[in-house]
PDB file of C-alpha atoms and ligand atoms in Angstrom:
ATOM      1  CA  UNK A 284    -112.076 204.876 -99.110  1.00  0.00           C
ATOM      2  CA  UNK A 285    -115.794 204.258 -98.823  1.00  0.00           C
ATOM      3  CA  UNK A 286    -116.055 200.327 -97.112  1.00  0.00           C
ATOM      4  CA  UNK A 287    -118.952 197.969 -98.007  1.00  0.00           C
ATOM      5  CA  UNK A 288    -120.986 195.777 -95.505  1.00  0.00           C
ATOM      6  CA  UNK A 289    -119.417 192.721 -95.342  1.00  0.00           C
ATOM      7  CA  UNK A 290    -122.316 191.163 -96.472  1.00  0.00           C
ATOM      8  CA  UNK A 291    -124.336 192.387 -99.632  1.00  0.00           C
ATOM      9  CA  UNK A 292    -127.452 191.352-100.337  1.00  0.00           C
ATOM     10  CA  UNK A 293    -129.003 192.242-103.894  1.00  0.00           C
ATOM     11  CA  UNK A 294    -132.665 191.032-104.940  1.00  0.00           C
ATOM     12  CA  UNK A 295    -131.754 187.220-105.644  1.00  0.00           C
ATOM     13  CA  UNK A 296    -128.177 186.660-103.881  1.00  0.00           C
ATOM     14  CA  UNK A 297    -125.763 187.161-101.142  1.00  0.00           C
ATOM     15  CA  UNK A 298    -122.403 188.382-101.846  1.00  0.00           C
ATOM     16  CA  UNK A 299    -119.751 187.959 -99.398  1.00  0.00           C
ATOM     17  CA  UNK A 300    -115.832 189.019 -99.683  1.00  0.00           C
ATOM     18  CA  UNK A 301    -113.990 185.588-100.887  1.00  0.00           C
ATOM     19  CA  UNK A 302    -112.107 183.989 -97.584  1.00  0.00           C
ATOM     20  CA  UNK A 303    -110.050 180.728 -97.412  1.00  0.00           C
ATOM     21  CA  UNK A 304    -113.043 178.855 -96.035  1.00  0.00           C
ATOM     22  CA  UNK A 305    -114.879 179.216 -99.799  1.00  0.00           C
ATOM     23  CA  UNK A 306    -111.550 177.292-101.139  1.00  0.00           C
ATOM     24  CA  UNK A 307    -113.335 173.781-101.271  1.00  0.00           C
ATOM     25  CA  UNK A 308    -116.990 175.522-102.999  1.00  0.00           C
ATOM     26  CA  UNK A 309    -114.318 177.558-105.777  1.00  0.00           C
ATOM     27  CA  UNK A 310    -112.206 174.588-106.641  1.00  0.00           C
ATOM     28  CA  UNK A 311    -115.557 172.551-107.112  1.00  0.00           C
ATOM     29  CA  UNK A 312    -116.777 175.481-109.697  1.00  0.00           C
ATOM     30  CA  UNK A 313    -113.322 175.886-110.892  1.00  0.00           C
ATOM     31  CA  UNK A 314    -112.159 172.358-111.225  1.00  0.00           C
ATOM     32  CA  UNK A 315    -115.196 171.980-113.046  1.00  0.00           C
ATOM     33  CA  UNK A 316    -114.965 171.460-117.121  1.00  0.00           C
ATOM     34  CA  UNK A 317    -118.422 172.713-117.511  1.00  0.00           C
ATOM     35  CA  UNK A 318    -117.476 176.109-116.388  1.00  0.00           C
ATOM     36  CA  UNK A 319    -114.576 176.330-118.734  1.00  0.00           C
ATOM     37  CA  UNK A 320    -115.986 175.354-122.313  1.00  0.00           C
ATOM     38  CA  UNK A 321    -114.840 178.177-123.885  1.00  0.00           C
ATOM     39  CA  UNK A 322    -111.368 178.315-122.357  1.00  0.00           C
ATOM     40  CA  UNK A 323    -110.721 174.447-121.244  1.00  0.00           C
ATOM     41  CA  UNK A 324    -106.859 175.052-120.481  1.00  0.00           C
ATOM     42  CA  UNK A 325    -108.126 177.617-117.610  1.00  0.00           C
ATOM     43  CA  UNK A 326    -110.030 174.310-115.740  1.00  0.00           C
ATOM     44  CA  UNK A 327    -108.498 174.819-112.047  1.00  0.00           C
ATOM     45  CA  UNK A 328    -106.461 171.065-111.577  1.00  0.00           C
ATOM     46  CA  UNK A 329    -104.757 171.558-108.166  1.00  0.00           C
ATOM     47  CA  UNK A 330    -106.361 173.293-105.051  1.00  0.00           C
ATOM     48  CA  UNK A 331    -103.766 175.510-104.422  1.00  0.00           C
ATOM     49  CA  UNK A 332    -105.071 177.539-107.382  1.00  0.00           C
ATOM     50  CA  UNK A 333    -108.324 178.199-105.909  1.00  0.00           C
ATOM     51  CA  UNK A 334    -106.172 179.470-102.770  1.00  0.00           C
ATOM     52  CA  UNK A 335    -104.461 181.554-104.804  1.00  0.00           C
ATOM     53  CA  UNK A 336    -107.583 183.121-106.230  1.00  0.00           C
ATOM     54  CA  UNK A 337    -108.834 183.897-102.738  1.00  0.00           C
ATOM     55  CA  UNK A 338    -105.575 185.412-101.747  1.00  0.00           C
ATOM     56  CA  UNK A 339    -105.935 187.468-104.679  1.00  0.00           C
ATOM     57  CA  UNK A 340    -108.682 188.485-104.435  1.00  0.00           C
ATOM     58  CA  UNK A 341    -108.512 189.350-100.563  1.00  0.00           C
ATOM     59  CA  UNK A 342    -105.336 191.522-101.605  1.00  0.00           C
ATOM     60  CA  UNK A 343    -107.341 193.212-103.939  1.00  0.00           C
ATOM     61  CA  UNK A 344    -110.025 194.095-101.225  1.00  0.00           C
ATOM     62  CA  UNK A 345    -107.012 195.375 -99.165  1.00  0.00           C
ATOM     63  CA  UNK A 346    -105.702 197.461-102.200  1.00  0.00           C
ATOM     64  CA  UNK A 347    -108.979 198.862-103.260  1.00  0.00           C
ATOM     65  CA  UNK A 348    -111.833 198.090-101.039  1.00  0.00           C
ATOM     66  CA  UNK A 349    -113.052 195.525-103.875  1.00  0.00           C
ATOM     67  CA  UNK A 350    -112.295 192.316-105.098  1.00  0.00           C
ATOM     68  CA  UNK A 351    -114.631 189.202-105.675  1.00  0.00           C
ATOM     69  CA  UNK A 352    -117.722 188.079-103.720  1.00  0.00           C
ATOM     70  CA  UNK A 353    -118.572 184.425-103.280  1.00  0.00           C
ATOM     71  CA  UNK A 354    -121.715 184.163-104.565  1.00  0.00           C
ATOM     72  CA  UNK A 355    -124.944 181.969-102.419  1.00  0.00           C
ATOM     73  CA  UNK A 356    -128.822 181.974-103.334  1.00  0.00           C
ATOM     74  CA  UNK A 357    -130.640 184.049-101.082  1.00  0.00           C
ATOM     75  CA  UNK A 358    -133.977 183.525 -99.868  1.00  0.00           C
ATOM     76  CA  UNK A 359    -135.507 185.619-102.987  1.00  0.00           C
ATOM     77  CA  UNK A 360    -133.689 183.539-106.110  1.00  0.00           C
ATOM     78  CA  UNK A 361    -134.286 180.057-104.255  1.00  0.00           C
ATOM     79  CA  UNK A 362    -135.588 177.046-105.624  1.00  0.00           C
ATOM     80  CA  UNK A 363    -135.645 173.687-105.110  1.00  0.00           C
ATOM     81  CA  UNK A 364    -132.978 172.640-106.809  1.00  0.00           C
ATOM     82  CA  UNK A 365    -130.996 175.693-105.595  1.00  0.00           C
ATOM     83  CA  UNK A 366    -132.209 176.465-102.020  1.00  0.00           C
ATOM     84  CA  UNK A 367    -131.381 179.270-100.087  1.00  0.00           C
ATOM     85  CA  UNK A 368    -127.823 179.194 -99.301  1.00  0.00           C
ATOM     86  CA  UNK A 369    -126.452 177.397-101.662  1.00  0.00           C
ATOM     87  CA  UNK A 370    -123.022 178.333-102.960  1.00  0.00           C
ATOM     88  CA  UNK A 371    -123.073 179.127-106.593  1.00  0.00           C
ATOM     89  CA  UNK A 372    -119.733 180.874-107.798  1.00  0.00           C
ATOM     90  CA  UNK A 373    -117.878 184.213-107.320  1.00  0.00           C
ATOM     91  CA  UNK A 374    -118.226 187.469-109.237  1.00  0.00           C
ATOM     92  CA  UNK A 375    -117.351 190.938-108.782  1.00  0.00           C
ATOM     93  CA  UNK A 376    -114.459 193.112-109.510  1.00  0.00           C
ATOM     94  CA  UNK A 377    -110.618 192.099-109.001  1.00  0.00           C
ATOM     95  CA  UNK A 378    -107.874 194.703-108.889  1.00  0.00           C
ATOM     96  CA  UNK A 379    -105.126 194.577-111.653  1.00  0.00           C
ATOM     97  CA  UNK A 380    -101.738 195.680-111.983  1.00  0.00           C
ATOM     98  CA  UNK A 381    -102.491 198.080-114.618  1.00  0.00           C
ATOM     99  CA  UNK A 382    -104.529 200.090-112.184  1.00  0.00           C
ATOM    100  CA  UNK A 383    -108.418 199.146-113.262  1.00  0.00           C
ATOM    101  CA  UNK A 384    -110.617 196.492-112.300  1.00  0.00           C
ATOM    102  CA  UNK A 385    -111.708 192.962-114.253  1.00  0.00           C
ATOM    103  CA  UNK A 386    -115.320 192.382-113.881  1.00  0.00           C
ATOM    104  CA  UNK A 387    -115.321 188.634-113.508  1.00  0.00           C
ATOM    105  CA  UNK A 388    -117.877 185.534-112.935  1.00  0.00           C
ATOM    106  CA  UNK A 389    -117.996 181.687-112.939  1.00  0.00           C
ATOM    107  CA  UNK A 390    -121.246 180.372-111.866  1.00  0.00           C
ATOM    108  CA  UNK A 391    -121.864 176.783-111.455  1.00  0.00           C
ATOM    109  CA  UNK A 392    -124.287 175.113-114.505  1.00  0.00           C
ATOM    110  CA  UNK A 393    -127.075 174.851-112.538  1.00  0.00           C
ATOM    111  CA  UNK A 394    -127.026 178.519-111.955  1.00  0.00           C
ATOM    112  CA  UNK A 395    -127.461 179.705-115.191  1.00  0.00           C
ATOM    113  CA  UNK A 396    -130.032 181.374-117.155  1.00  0.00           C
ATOM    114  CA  UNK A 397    -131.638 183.065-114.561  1.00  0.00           C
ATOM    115  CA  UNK A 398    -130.107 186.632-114.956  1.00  0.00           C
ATOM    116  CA  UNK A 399    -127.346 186.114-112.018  1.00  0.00           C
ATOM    117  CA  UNK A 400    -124.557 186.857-113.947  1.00  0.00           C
ATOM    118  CA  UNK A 401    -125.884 190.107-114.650  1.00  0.00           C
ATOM    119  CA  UNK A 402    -126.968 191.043-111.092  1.00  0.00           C
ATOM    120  CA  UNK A 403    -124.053 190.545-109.979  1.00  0.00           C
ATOM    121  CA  UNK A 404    -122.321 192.900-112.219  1.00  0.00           C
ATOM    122  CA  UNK A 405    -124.971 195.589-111.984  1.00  0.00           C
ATOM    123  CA  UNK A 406    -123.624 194.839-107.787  1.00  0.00           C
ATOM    124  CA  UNK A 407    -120.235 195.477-108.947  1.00  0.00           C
ATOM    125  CA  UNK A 408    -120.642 198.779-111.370  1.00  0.00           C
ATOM    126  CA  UNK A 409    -122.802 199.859-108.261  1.00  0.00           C
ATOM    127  CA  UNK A 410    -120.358 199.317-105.674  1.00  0.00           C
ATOM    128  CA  UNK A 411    -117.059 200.140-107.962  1.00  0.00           C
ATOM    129  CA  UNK A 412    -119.053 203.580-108.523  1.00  0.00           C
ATOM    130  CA  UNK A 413    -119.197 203.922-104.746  1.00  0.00           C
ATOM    131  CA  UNK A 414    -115.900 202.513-103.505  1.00  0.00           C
ATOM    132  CA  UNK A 415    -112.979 203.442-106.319  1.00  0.00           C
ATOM    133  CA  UNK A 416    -115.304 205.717-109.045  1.00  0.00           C
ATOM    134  CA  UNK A 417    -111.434 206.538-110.459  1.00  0.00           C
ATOM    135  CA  UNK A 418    -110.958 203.053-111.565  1.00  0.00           C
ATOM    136  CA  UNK A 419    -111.855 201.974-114.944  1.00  0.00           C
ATOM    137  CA  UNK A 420    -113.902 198.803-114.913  1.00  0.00           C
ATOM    138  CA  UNK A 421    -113.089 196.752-117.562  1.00  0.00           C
ATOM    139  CA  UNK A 422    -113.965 193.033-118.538  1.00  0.00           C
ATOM    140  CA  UNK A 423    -112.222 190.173-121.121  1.00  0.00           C
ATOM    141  CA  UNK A 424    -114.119 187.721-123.084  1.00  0.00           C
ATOM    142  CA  UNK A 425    -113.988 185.377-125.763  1.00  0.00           C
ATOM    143  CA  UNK A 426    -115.827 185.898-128.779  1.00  0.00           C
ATOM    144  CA  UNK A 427    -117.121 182.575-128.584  1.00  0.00           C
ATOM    145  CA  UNK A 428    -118.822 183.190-125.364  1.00  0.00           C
ATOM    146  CA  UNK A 429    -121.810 184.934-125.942  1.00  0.00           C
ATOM    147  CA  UNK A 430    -123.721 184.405-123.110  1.00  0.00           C
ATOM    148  CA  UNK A 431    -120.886 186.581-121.083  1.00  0.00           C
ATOM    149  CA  UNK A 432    -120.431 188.844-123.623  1.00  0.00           C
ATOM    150  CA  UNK A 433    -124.388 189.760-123.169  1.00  0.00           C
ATOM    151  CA  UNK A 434    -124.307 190.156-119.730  1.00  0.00           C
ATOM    152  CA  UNK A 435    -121.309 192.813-120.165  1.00  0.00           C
ATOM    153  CA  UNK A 436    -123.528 194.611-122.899  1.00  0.00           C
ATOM    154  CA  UNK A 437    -126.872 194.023-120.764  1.00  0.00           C
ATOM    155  CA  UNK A 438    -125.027 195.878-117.332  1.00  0.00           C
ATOM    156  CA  UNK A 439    -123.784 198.537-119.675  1.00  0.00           C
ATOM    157  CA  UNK A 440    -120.492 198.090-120.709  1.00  0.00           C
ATOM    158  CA  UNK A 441    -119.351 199.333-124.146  1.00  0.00           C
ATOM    159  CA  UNK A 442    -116.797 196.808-126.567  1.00  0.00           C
ATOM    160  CA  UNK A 443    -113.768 198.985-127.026  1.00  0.00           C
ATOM    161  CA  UNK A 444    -111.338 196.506-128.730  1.00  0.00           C
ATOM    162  CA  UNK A 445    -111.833 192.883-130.352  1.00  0.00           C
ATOM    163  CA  UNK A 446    -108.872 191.057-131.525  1.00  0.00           C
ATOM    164  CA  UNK A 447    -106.190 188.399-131.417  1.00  0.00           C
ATOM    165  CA  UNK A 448    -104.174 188.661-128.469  1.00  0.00           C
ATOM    166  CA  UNK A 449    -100.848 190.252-128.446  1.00  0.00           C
ATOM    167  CA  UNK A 450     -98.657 188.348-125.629  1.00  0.00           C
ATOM    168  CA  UNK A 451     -96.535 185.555-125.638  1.00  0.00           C
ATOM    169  CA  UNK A 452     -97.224 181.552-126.141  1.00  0.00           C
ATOM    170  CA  UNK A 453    -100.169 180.870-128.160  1.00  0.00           C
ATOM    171  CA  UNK A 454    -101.329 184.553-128.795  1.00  0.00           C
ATOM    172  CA  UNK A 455    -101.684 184.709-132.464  1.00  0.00           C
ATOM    173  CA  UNK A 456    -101.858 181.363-133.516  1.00  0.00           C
ATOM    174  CA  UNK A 457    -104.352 180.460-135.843  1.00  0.00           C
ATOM    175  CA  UNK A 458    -106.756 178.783-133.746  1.00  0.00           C
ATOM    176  CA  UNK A 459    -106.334 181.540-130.769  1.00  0.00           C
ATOM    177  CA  UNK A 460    -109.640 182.518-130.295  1.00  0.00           C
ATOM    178  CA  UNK A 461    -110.765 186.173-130.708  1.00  0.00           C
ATOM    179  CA  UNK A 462    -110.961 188.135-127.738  1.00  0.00           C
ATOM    180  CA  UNK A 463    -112.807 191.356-126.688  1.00  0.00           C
ATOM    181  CA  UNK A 464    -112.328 193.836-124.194  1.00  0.00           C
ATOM    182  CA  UNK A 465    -115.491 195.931-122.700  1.00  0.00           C
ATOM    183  CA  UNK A 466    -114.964 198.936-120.072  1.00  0.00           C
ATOM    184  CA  UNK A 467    -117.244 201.223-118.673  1.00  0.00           C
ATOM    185  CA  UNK A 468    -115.413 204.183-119.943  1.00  0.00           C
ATOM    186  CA  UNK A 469    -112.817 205.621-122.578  1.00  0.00           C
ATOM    187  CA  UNK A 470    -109.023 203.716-121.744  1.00  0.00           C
ATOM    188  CA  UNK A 471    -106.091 204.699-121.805  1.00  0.00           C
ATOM    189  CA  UNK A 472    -103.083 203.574-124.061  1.00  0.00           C
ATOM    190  CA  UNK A 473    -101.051 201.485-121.345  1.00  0.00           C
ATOM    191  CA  UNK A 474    -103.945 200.133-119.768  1.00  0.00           C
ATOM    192  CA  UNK A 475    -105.412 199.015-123.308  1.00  0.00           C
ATOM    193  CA  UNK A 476    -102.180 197.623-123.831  1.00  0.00           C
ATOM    194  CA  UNK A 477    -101.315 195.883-120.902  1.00  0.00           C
ATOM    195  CA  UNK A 478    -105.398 194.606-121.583  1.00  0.00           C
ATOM    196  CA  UNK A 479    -104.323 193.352-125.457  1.00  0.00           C
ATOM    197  CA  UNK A 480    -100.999 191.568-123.992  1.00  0.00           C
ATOM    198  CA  UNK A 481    -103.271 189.630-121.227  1.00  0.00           C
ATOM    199  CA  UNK A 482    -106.537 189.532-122.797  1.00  0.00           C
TER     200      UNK A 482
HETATM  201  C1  COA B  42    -121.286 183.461-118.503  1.00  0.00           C
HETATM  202  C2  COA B  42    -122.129 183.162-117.266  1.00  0.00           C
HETATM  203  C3  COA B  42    -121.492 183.801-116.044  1.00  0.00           C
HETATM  204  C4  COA B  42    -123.540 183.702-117.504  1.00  0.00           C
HETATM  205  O1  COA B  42    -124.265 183.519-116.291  1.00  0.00           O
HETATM  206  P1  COA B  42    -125.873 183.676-116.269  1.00  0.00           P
HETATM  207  O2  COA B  42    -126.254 183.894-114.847  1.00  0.00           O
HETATM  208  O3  COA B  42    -126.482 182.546-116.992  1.00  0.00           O
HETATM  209  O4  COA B  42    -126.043 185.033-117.101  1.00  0.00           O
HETATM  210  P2  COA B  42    -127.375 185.918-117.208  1.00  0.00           P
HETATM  211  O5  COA B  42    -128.562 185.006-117.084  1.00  0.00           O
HETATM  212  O6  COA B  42    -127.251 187.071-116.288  1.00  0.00           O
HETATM  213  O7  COA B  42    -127.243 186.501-118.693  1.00  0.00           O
HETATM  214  C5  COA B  42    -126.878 185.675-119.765  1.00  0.00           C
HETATM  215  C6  COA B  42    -127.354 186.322-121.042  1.00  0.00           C
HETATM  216  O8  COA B  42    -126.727 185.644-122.128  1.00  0.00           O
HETATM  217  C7  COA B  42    -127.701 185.217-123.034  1.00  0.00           C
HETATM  218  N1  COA B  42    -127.192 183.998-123.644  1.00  0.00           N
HETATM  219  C8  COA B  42    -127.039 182.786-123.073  1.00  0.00           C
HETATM  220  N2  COA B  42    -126.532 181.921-123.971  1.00  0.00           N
HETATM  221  C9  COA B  42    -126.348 182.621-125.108  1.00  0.00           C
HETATM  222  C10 COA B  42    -125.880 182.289-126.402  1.00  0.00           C
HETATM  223  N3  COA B  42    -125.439 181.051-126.680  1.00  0.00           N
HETATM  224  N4  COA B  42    -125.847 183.249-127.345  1.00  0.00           N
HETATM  225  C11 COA B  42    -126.253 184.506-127.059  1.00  0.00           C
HETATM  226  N5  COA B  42    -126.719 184.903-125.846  1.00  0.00           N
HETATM  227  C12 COA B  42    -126.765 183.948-124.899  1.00  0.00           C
HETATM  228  C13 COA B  42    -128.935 184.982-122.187  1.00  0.00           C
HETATM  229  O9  COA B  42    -130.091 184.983-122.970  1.00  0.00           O
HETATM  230  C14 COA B  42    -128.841 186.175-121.234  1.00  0.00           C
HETATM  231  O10 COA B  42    -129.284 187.373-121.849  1.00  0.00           O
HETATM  232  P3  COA B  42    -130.802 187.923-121.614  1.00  0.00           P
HETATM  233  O11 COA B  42    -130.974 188.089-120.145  1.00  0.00           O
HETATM  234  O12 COA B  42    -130.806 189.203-122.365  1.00  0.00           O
HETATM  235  O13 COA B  42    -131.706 186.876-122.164  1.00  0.00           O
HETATM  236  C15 COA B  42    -122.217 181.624-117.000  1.00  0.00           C
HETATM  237  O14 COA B  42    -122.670 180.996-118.163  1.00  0.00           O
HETATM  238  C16 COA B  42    -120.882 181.033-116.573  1.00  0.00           C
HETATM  239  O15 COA B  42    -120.529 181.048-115.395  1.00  0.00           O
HETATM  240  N6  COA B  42    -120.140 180.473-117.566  1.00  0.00           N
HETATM  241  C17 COA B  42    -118.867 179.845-117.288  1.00  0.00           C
HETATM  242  C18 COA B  42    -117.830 180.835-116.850  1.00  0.00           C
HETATM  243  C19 COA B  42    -117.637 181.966-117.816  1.00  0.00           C
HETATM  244  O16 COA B  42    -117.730 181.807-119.024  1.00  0.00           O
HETATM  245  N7  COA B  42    -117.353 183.133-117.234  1.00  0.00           N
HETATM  246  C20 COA B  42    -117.089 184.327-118.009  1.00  0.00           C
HETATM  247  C21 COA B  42    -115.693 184.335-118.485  1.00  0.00           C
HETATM  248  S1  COA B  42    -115.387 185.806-119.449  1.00  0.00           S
END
């Protein structure tokens, strides 16, 4: 397995593995309801969940030699309101059970609109090329987030299925929003359907 410097750093940003020391700067992004207006039930509430996500995400890097980077400004994409340093989310690519990757992001409000979303993901394709080129990338969003469904199409991603999710609780319902799946190449029928069930 090909291993990454534990540091990246693309044009704008700094991307480092996620360790228990980012807990506190991922429950602030999590736990915050501006990062979760499409999806408010997903709003982090106790800190343990942002613990969780690291140790996910760290036993994805074990797995696979990927998982997600917290994100800081480097010297490049400072500013004064977001100076060099400055922690502004996570991104990258987390392993799943189905044997693929989700390309993921949350990015603090203050972040957005400057094209980091989508540098981070052309990071990830990049280093998900380098480090697992077997594993299908794929990504989940809401139809009524369009601003993350553009950065999937920007980076290159094609929309193979759009629908009403097929799991348990409120899949289905009336008011459950639609859902896409993207992937960077042609999938499978278990992994699409383990995607449908948990998109
Ligand atoms: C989604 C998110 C990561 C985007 O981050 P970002 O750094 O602002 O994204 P980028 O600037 O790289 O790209 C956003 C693109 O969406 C477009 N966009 C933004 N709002 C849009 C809207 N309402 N409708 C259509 N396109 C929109 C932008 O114009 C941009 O495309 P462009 O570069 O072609 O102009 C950020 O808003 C976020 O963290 N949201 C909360 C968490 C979240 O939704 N995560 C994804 C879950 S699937």
């Amino acid at each position: 397995m090909n291993v990454l410097p534990d540091e990246i750093a693309t044009a704008r940003l700094l991307l480092t593995p996620l360790q228990p020391g980012d807990a506190a700067d991922i429950f602030r992004i999590y736990g915050d309801a501006g990062t979760w207006q499409h999806l408010p039930s997903g709003r982090f509430a106790e800190f343990s969940q942002a613990e969780q996500q690291i140790e996910k995400s760290q036993a994805s890097f074990r797995e696979c030699g990927l998982g997600m980077w917290a994100v800081r400004v480097g010297a490049e994409g400072a500013t004064a309101a977001l100076p060099a340093g400055t922690f502004i989310g996570s991104g990258g690519l987390q392993y799943l059970p189905a044997g693929a990757f989700n390309l993921g992001y949350r990015l603090a409000p203050t972040a957005w609109g400057r094209g980091f979303a989508s540098e981070i993901s052309r990071e990830a394709l990049r280093a998900g090329g380098e480090v697992a080129p077997q594993l299908a990338i794929t990504a989940r969003v809401l139809t009524s987030n369009p601003a993350s469904a553009a950065v999937l199409e920007k980076v290159g991603l094609s929309l193979h299925w759009e629908g009403v999710r097929a799991g348990e609780g409120s899949a289905g319902a009336p008011d459950d929003p639609l859902r896409r799946i993207y992937a960077d190449r042609p999938l499978n029928e278990a992994l699409h359907n383990w995607l449908v069930r948990n998109a």
